[in-house]
Amino acid sequence: MPIETDKVIRGGCLCGAIRYQIVGIAKSIAHCHCKLCQKASGAPFVTWATYTTNQLIFVKGKPTYFNSSAQGKRGFCSACGTALVFENSDYYNEIDVTVCSMDCPDNLWPDYHIWTVSQRRWIHLNDGLPSYIDAGLDVP
Ligand SMILES: [Zn+2]
Ligand SMILES: [Zn+2]
């Protein structure tokens, strides 16, 4: 159940060099099991909240970007390595933010799992959320 409000969401990286604020509700929230997220985070999946770019502002510091694919770039803290944002040039006005870099991740509720084709075999899901094997056209 989404328990987001229109209050400002605050977050930042582990070392505190980067802080951000988000205003408004996420378009969608997804657990991504793709291999690029796994490599970039060192974790079995990453939970992303999608916003329009103008909902997010960096109030302290700026991420460093790495091009992780032809269309995608990942923003992280160059001091502590925390994964913060993802941008895809095919969706130029959207930005994904790592939910667990937020100060209160429990204030958001994920909508679905994606890229479960590369879900690690020792991750067992029973949260009842829809899951999609890849980024097919039926993904919301
Ligand atoms: Zn940092
Ligand atoms: Zn991913």
mmCIF file of N, CA, C and O in Angstrom, residues 2-75:
data_model
loop_
_atom_site.group_PDB
_atom_site.id
_atom_site.type_symbol
_atom_site.label_atom_id
_atom_site.label_comp_id
_atom_site.label_asym_id
_atom_site.label_seq_id
_atom_site.Cartn_x
_atom_site.Cartn_y
_atom_site.Cartn_z
ATOM 1 N N PRO A 2 0.737 2.090 -1.001
ATOM 2 C CA PRO A 2 1.543 3.307 -1.005
ATOM 3 C C PRO A 2 1.194 4.173 0.195
ATOM 4 O O PRO A 2 0.010 4.398 0.466
ATOM 5 N N ILE A 3 2.199 4.586 0.906
ATOM 6 C CA ILE A 3 1.958 5.488 2.031
ATOM 7 C C ILE A 3 2.729 6.782 1.827
ATOM 8 O O ILE A 3 2.985 7.520 2.751
ATOM 9 N N GLU A 4 3.106 7.021 0.556
ATOM 10 C CA GLU A 4 3.766 8.279 0.233
ATOM 11 C C GLU A 4 2.801 9.428 0.475
ATOM 12 O O GLU A 4 1.600 9.296 0.284
ATOM 13 N N THR A 5 3.362 10.545 0.822
ATOM 14 C CA THR A 5 2.570 11.761 0.901
ATOM 15 C C THR A 5 3.229 12.784 -0.012
ATOM 16 O O THR A 5 4.222 12.497 -0.664
ATOM 17 N N ASP A 6 2.662 13.965 -0.052
ATOM 18 C CA ASP A 6 3.296 14.999 -0.866
ATOM 19 C C ASP A 6 4.364 15.752 -0.079
ATOM 20 O O ASP A 6 4.821 16.808 -0.483
ATOM 21 N N LYS A 7 4.742 15.233 1.067
ATOM 22 C CA LYS A 7 5.832 15.845 1.818
ATOM 23 C C LYS A 7 7.143 15.674 1.056
ATOM 24 O O LYS A 7 7.286 14.816 0.198
ATOM 25 N N VAL A 8 8.119 16.476 1.426
ATOM 26 C CA VAL A 8 9.438 16.372 0.808
ATOM 27 C C VAL A 8 10.122 15.105 1.292
ATOM 28 O O VAL A 8 10.105 14.779 2.479
ATOM 29 N N ILE A 9 10.684 14.366 0.344
ATOM 30 C CA ILE A 9 11.506 13.208 0.660
ATOM 31 C C ILE A 9 12.956 13.669 0.671
ATOM 32 O O ILE A 9 13.411 14.334 -0.252
ATOM 33 N N ARG A 10 13.663 13.288 1.730
ATOM 34 C CA ARG A 10 15.072 13.656 1.822
ATOM 35 C C ARG A 10 15.928 12.401 1.795
ATOM 36 O O ARG A 10 15.516 11.346 2.276
ATOM 37 N N GLY A 11 17.110 12.544 1.227
ATOM 38 C CA GLY A 11 18.021 11.413 1.194
ATOM 39 C C GLY A 11 19.416 11.858 0.849
ATOM 40 O O GLY A 11 19.691 13.054 0.684
ATOM 41 N N GLY A 12 20.301 10.873 0.744
ATOM 42 C CA GLY A 12 21.675 11.185 0.394
ATOM 43 C C GLY A 12 22.542 9.947 0.499
ATOM 44 O O GLY A 12 22.058 8.838 0.763
ATOM 45 N N CYS A 13 23.819 10.156 0.283
ATOM 46 C CA CYS A 13 24.766 9.041 0.261
ATOM 47 C C CYS A 13 25.237 8.684 1.668
ATOM 48 O O CYS A 13 24.949 9.378 2.635
ATOM 49 N N LEU A 14 25.978 7.601 1.731
ATOM 50 C CA LEU A 14 26.441 7.087 3.027
ATOM 51 C C LEU A 14 27.349 8.069 3.762
ATOM 52 O O LEU A 14 27.250 8.212 4.984
ATOM 53 N N CYS A 15 28.229 8.773 3.035
ATOM 54 C CA CYS A 15 29.195 9.651 3.719
ATOM 55 C C CYS A 15 28.649 11.043 3.980
ATOM 56 O O CYS A 15 29.260 11.819 4.708
ATOM 57 N N GLY A 16 27.520 11.393 3.361
ATOM 58 C CA GLY A 16 26.916 12.700 3.597
ATOM 59 C C GLY A 16 27.381 13.796 2.654
ATOM 60 O O GLY A 16 26.917 14.933 2.758
ATOM 61 N N ALA A 17 28.269 13.476 1.713
ATOM 62 C CA ALA A 17 28.741 14.497 0.761
ATOM 63 C C ALA A 17 27.647 14.940 -0.193
ATOM 64 O O ALA A 17 27.684 16.065 -0.694
ATOM 65 N N ILE A 18 26.688 14.042 -0.454
ATOM 66 C CA ILE A 18 25.590 14.366 -1.374
ATOM 67 C C ILE A 18 24.272 14.229 -0.630
ATOM 68 O O ILE A 18 24.028 13.218 0.035
ATOM 69 N N ARG A 19 23.443 15.260 -0.748
ATOM 70 C CA ARG A 19 22.094 15.236 -0.175
ATOM 71 C C ARG A 19 21.124 15.702 -1.250
ATOM 72 O O ARG A 19 21.442 16.570 -2.058
ATOM 73 N N TYR A 20 19.925 15.111 -1.237
ATOM 74 C CA TYR A 20 18.911 15.506 -2.222
ATOM 75 C C TYR A 20 17.555 15.646 -1.558
ATOM 76 O O TYR A 20 17.335 15.172 -0.431
ATOM 77 N N GLN A 21 16.663 16.284 -2.290
ATOM 78 C CA GLN A 21 15.267 16.394 -1.880
ATOM 79 C C GLN A 21 14.390 16.081 -3.088
ATOM 80 O O GLN A 21 14.730 16.434 -4.219
ATOM 81 N N ILE A 22 13.263 15.446 -2.796
ATOM 82 C CA ILE A 22 12.291 15.105 -3.838
ATOM 83 C C ILE A 22 10.937 15.635 -3.376
ATOM 84 O O ILE A 22 10.565 15.471 -2.214
ATOM 85 N N VAL A 23 10.215 16.237 -4.312
ATOM 86 C CA VAL A 23 8.867 16.701 -4.012
ATOM 87 C C VAL A 23 7.878 15.896 -4.848
ATOM 88 O O VAL A 23 8.052 15.763 -6.062
ATOM 89 N N GLY A 24 6.882 15.348 -4.181
ATOM 90 C CA GLY A 24 5.811 14.668 -4.905
ATOM 91 C C GLY A 24 5.952 13.161 -4.907
ATOM 92 O O GLY A 24 6.839 12.583 -4.299
ATOM 93 N N ILE A 25 5.024 12.550 -5.629
ATOM 94 C CA ILE A 25 4.836 11.107 -5.619
ATOM 95 C C ILE A 25 5.634 10.472 -6.765
ATOM 96 O O ILE A 25 5.724 11.041 -7.848
ATOM 97 N N ALA A 26 6.184 9.291 -6.512
ATOM 98 C CA ALA A 26 6.890 8.558 -7.564
ATOM 99 C C ALA A 26 5.912 8.055 -8.615
ATOM 100 O O ALA A 26 4.774 7.688 -8.309
ATOM 101 N N LYS A 27 6.389 8.019 -9.865
ATOM 102 C CA LYS A 27 5.591 7.456 -10.964
ATOM 103 C C LYS A 27 5.454 5.952 -10.775
ATOM 104 O O LYS A 27 4.395 5.369 -10.999
ATOM 105 N N SER A 28 6.537 5.303 -10.377
ATOM 106 C CA SER A 28 6.503 3.878 -10.088
ATOM 107 C C SER A 28 7.720 3.535 -9.238
ATOM 108 O O SER A 28 8.684 4.303 -9.180
ATOM 109 N N ILE A 29 7.624 2.389 -8.570
ATOM 110 C CA ILE A 29 8.723 1.931 -7.716
ATOM 111 C C ILE A 29 8.940 0.456 -8.026
ATOM 112 O O ILE A 29 8.010 -0.353 -7.953
ATOM 113 N N ALA A 30 10.165 0.126 -8.414
ATOM 114 C CA ALA A 30 10.441 -1.228 -8.893
ATOM 115 C C ALA A 30 11.708 -1.799 -8.266
ATOM 116 O O ALA A 30 12.703 -1.098 -8.091
ATOM 117 N N HIS A 31 11.641 -3.090 -7.947
ATOM 118 C CA HIS A 31 12.840 -3.845 -7.598
ATOM 119 C C HIS A 31 13.450 -4.331 -8.901
ATOM 120 O O HIS A 31 12.832 -5.131 -9.615
ATOM 121 N N CYS A 32 14.665 -3.884 -9.225
ATOM 122 C CA CYS A 32 15.282 -4.289 -10.483
ATOM 123 C C CYS A 32 16.338 -5.357 -10.232
ATOM 124 O O CYS A 32 17.295 -5.139 -9.495
ATOM 125 N N HIS A 33 16.124 -6.499 -10.891
ATOM 126 C CA HIS A 33 17.036 -7.647 -10.747
ATOM 127 C C HIS A 33 17.988 -7.754 -11.941
ATOM 128 O O HIS A 33 18.568 -8.821 -12.150
ATOM 129 N N CYS A 34 18.159 -6.698 -12.723
ATOM 130 C CA CYS A 34 19.017 -6.805 -13.911
ATOM 131 C C CYS A 34 20.482 -6.944 -13.508
ATOM 132 O O CYS A 34 20.894 -6.554 -12.419
ATOM 133 N N LYS A 35 21.253 -7.493 -14.427
ATOM 134 C CA LYS A 35 22.664 -7.767 -14.114
ATOM 135 C C LYS A 35 23.464 -6.488 -13.935
ATOM 136 O O LYS A 35 24.454 -6.472 -13.192
ATOM 137 N N LEU A 36 23.051 -5.416 -14.590
ATOM 138 C CA LEU A 36 23.783 -4.155 -14.438
ATOM 139 C C LEU A 36 23.579 -3.580 -13.040
ATOM 140 O O LEU A 36 24.518 -3.100 -12.411
ATOM 141 N N CYS A 37 22.342 -3.653 -12.535
ATOM 142 C CA CYS A 37 22.091 -3.196 -11.158
ATOM 143 C C CYS A 37 22.837 -4.078 -10.160
ATOM 144 O O CYS A 37 23.368 -3.580 -9.161
ATOM 145 N N GLN A 38 22.873 -5.373 -10.450
ATOM 146 C CA GLN A 38 23.593 -6.275 -9.537
ATOM 147 C C GLN A 38 25.068 -5.902 -9.473
ATOM 148 O O GLN A 38 25.651 -5.790 -8.389
ATOM 149 N N LYS A 39 25.686 -5.689 -10.625
ATOM 150 C CA LYS A 39 27.104 -5.328 -10.648
ATOM 151 C C LYS A 39 27.345 -3.974 -9.990
ATOM 152 O O LYS A 39 28.272 -3.797 -9.207
ATOM 153 N N ALA A 40 26.514 -3.002 -10.358
ATOM 154 C CA ALA A 40 26.735 -1.635 -9.884
ATOM 155 C C ALA A 40 26.600 -1.524 -8.367
ATOM 156 O O ALA A 40 27.252 -0.691 -7.737
ATOM 157 N N SER A 41 25.727 -2.375 -7.791
ATOM 158 C CA SER A 41 25.461 -2.276 -6.357
ATOM 159 C C SER A 41 26.182 -3.347 -5.550
ATOM 160 O O SER A 41 26.360 -3.198 -4.342
ATOM 161 N N GLY A 42 26.552 -4.457 -6.217
ATOM 162 C CA GLY A 42 27.080 -5.597 -5.464
ATOM 163 C C GLY A 42 26.006 -6.321 -4.676
ATOM 164 O O GLY A 42 26.308 -7.129 -3.799
ATOM 165 N N ALA A 43 24.742 -6.059 -5.009
ATOM 166 C CA ALA A 43 23.602 -6.639 -4.286
ATOM 167 C C ALA A 43 22.697 -7.357 -5.291
ATOM 168 O O ALA A 43 22.767 -7.099 -6.489
ATOM 169 N N PRO A 44 21.835 -8.270 -4.834
ATOM 170 C CA PRO A 44 21.022 -9.040 -5.776
ATOM 171 C C PRO A 44 19.970 -8.236 -6.526
ATOM 172 O O PRO A 44 19.563 -8.617 -7.621
ATOM 173 N N PHE A 45 19.507 -7.140 -5.966
ATOM 174 C CA PHE A 45 18.604 -6.258 -6.716
ATOM 175 C C PHE A 45 18.632 -4.874 -6.100
ATOM 176 O O PHE A 45 19.114 -4.702 -4.978
ATOM 177 N N VAL A 46 18.155 -3.912 -6.876
ATOM 178 C CA VAL A 46 18.126 -2.518 -6.438
ATOM 179 C C VAL A 46 16.695 -2.013 -6.570
ATOM 180 O O VAL A 46 16.031 -2.264 -7.575
ATOM 181 N N THR A 47 16.227 -1.311 -5.569
ATOM 182 C CA THR A 47 14.880 -0.759 -5.587
ATOM 183 C C THR A 47 14.948 0.701 -6.020
ATOM 184 O O THR A 47 15.623 1.512 -5.381
ATOM 185 N N TRP A 48 14.256 0.997 -7.138
ATOM 186 C CA TRP A 48 14.302 2.319 -7.761
ATOM 187 C C TRP A 48 12.933 2.981 -7.712
ATOM 188 O O TRP A 48 11.929 2.326 -8.007
ATOM 189 N N ALA A 49 12.900 4.249 -7.422
ATOM 190 C CA ALA A 49 11.677 5.050 -7.551
ATOM 191 C C ALA A 49 11.867 5.994 -8.724
ATOM 192 O O ALA A 49 12.890 6.686 -8.808
ATOM 193 N N THR A 50 10.888 6.014 -9.625
ATOM 194 C CA THR A 50 10.979 6.837 -10.839
ATOM 195 C C THR A 50 10.235 8.151 -10.640
ATOM 196 O O THR A 50 9.057 8.154 -10.255
ATOM 197 N N TYR A 51 10.923 9.240 -10.931
ATOM 198 C CA TYR A 51 10.355 10.588 -10.820
ATOM 199 C C TYR A 51 10.585 11.336 -12.124
ATOM 200 O O TYR A 51 11.425 10.931 -12.940
ATOM 201 N N THR A 52 9.885 12.446 -12.308
ATOM 202 C CA THR A 52 10.279 13.363 -13.373
ATOM 203 C C THR A 52 11.470 14.167 -12.849
ATOM 204 O O THR A 52 11.594 14.410 -11.641
ATOM 205 N N THR A 53 12.357 14.530 -13.762
ATOM 206 C CA THR A 53 13.643 15.097 -13.339
ATOM 207 C C THR A 53 13.464 16.346 -12.479
ATOM 208 O O THR A 53 14.268 16.590 -11.588
ATOM 209 N N ASN A 54 12.402 17.107 -12.721
ATOM 210 C CA ASN A 54 12.279 18.345 -11.953
ATOM 211 C C ASN A 54 11.726 18.127 -10.544
ATOM 212 O O ASN A 54 11.607 19.070 -9.767
ATOM 213 N N GLN A 55 11.409 16.888 -10.179
ATOM 214 C CA GLN A 55 10.994 16.611 -8.797
ATOM 215 C C GLN A 55 12.194 16.484 -7.862
ATOM 216 O O GLN A 55 12.046 16.560 -6.650
ATOM 217 N N LEU A 56 13.374 16.238 -8.419
ATOM 218 C CA LEU A 56 14.577 15.965 -7.624
ATOM 219 C C LEU A 56 15.545 17.136 -7.714
ATOM 220 O O LEU A 56 15.835 17.624 -8.803
ATOM 221 N N ILE A 57 16.033 17.568 -6.560
ATOM 222 C CA ILE A 57 17.136 18.536 -6.575
ATOM 223 C C ILE A 57 18.220 18.058 -5.620
ATOM 224 O O ILE A 57 17.933 17.489 -4.552
ATOM 225 N N PHE A 58 19.457 18.295 -6.025
ATOM 226 C CA PHE A 58 20.586 18.011 -5.147
ATOM 227 C C PHE A 58 20.870 19.270 -4.338
ATOM 228 O O PHE A 58 21.124 20.325 -4.910
ATOM 229 N N VAL A 59 20.756 19.145 -3.031
ATOM 230 C CA VAL A 59 20.925 20.313 -2.171
ATOM 231 C C VAL A 59 22.340 20.386 -1.605
ATOM 232 O O VAL A 59 22.741 21.416 -1.054
ATOM 233 N N LYS A 60 23.102 19.308 -1.725
ATOM 234 C CA LYS A 60 24.507 19.310 -1.310
ATOM 235 C C LYS A 60 25.254 18.324 -2.195
ATOM 236 O O LYS A 60 24.858 17.168 -2.319
ATOM 237 N N GLY A 61 26.322 18.774 -2.828
ATOM 238 C CA GLY A 61 27.124 17.911 -3.689
ATOM 239 C C GLY A 61 26.387 17.507 -4.948
ATOM 240 O O GLY A 61 25.207 17.847 -5.144
ATOM 241 N N LYS A 62 27.078 16.815 -5.817
ATOM 242 C CA LYS A 62 26.502 16.318 -7.081
ATOM 243 C C LYS A 62 27.038 14.913 -7.328
ATOM 244 O O LYS A 62 28.195 14.623 -7.013
ATOM 245 N N PRO A 63 26.230 14.056 -7.935
ATOM 246 C CA PRO A 63 26.742 12.728 -8.254
ATOM 247 C C PRO A 63 27.789 12.765 -9.371
ATOM 248 O O PRO A 63 27.786 13.684 -10.198
ATOM 249 N N THR A 64 28.610 11.753 -9.375
ATOM 250 C CA THR A 64 29.498 11.464 -10.501
ATOM 251 C C THR A 64 28.781 10.429 -11.362
ATOM 252 O O THR A 64 28.113 9.541 -10.818
ATOM 253 N N TYR A 65 28.889 10.567 -12.690
ATOM 254 C CA TYR A 65 28.138 9.666 -13.572
ATOM 255 C C TYR A 65 29.050 8.673 -14.287
ATOM 256 O O TYR A 65 30.185 8.991 -14.654
ATOM 257 N N PHE A 66 28.509 7.494 -14.461
ATOM 258 C CA PHE A 66 29.170 6.424 -15.209
ATOM 259 C C PHE A 66 28.172 5.910 -16.242
ATOM 260 O O PHE A 66 27.022 5.617 -15.901
ATOM 261 N N ASN A 67 28.598 5.830 -17.494
ATOM 262 C CA ASN A 67 27.720 5.299 -18.541
ATOM 263 C C ASN A 67 27.738 3.781 -18.470
ATOM 264 O O ASN A 67 28.728 3.142 -18.814
ATOM 265 N N SER A 68 26.621 3.200 -17.995
ATOM 266 C CA SER A 68 26.579 1.752 -17.784
ATOM 267 C C SER A 68 26.013 1.009 -18.991
ATOM 268 O O SER A 68 26.047 -0.212 -19.035
ATOM 269 N N SER A 69 25.488 1.733 -19.963
ATOM 270 C CA SER A 69 25.013 1.134 -21.205
ATOM 271 C C SER A 69 24.916 2.263 -22.224
ATOM 272 O O SER A 69 25.216 3.419 -21.906
ATOM 273 N N ALA A 70 24.508 1.916 -23.445
ATOM 274 C CA ALA A 70 24.414 2.945 -24.492
ATOM 275 C C ALA A 70 23.452 4.064 -24.106
ATOM 276 O O ALA A 70 23.694 5.227 -24.409
ATOM 277 N N GLN A 71 22.348 3.702 -23.419
ATOM 278 C CA GLN A 71 21.332 4.706 -23.068
ATOM 279 C C GLN A 71 21.388 5.128 -21.611
ATOM 280 O O GLN A 71 20.829 6.155 -21.249
ATOM 281 N N GLY A 72 22.021 4.298 -20.768
ATOM 282 C CA GLY A 72 21.879 4.511 -19.332
ATOM 283 C C GLY A 72 23.124 5.065 -18.674
ATOM 284 O O GLY A 72 24.250 4.717 -19.039
ATOM 285 N N LYS A 73 22.915 5.943 -17.712
ATOM 286 C CA LYS A 73 24.033 6.398 -16.893
ATOM 287 C C LYS A 73 23.622 6.361 -15.430
ATOM 288 O O LYS A 73 22.457 6.577 -15.089
ATOM 289 N N ARG A 74 24.595 6.035 -14.581
ATOM 290 C CA ARG A 74 24.356 5.871 -13.159
ATOM 291 C C ARG A 74 25.126 6.926 -12.384
ATOM 292 O O ARG A 74 26.317 7.131 -12.624
ATOM 293 N N GLY A 75 24.426 7.574 -11.470
ATOM 294 C CA GLY A 75 25.037 8.609 -10.648
ATOM 295 C C GLY A 75 25.309 8.076 -9.258
ATOM 296 O O GLY A 75 24.430 7.477 -8.637
#
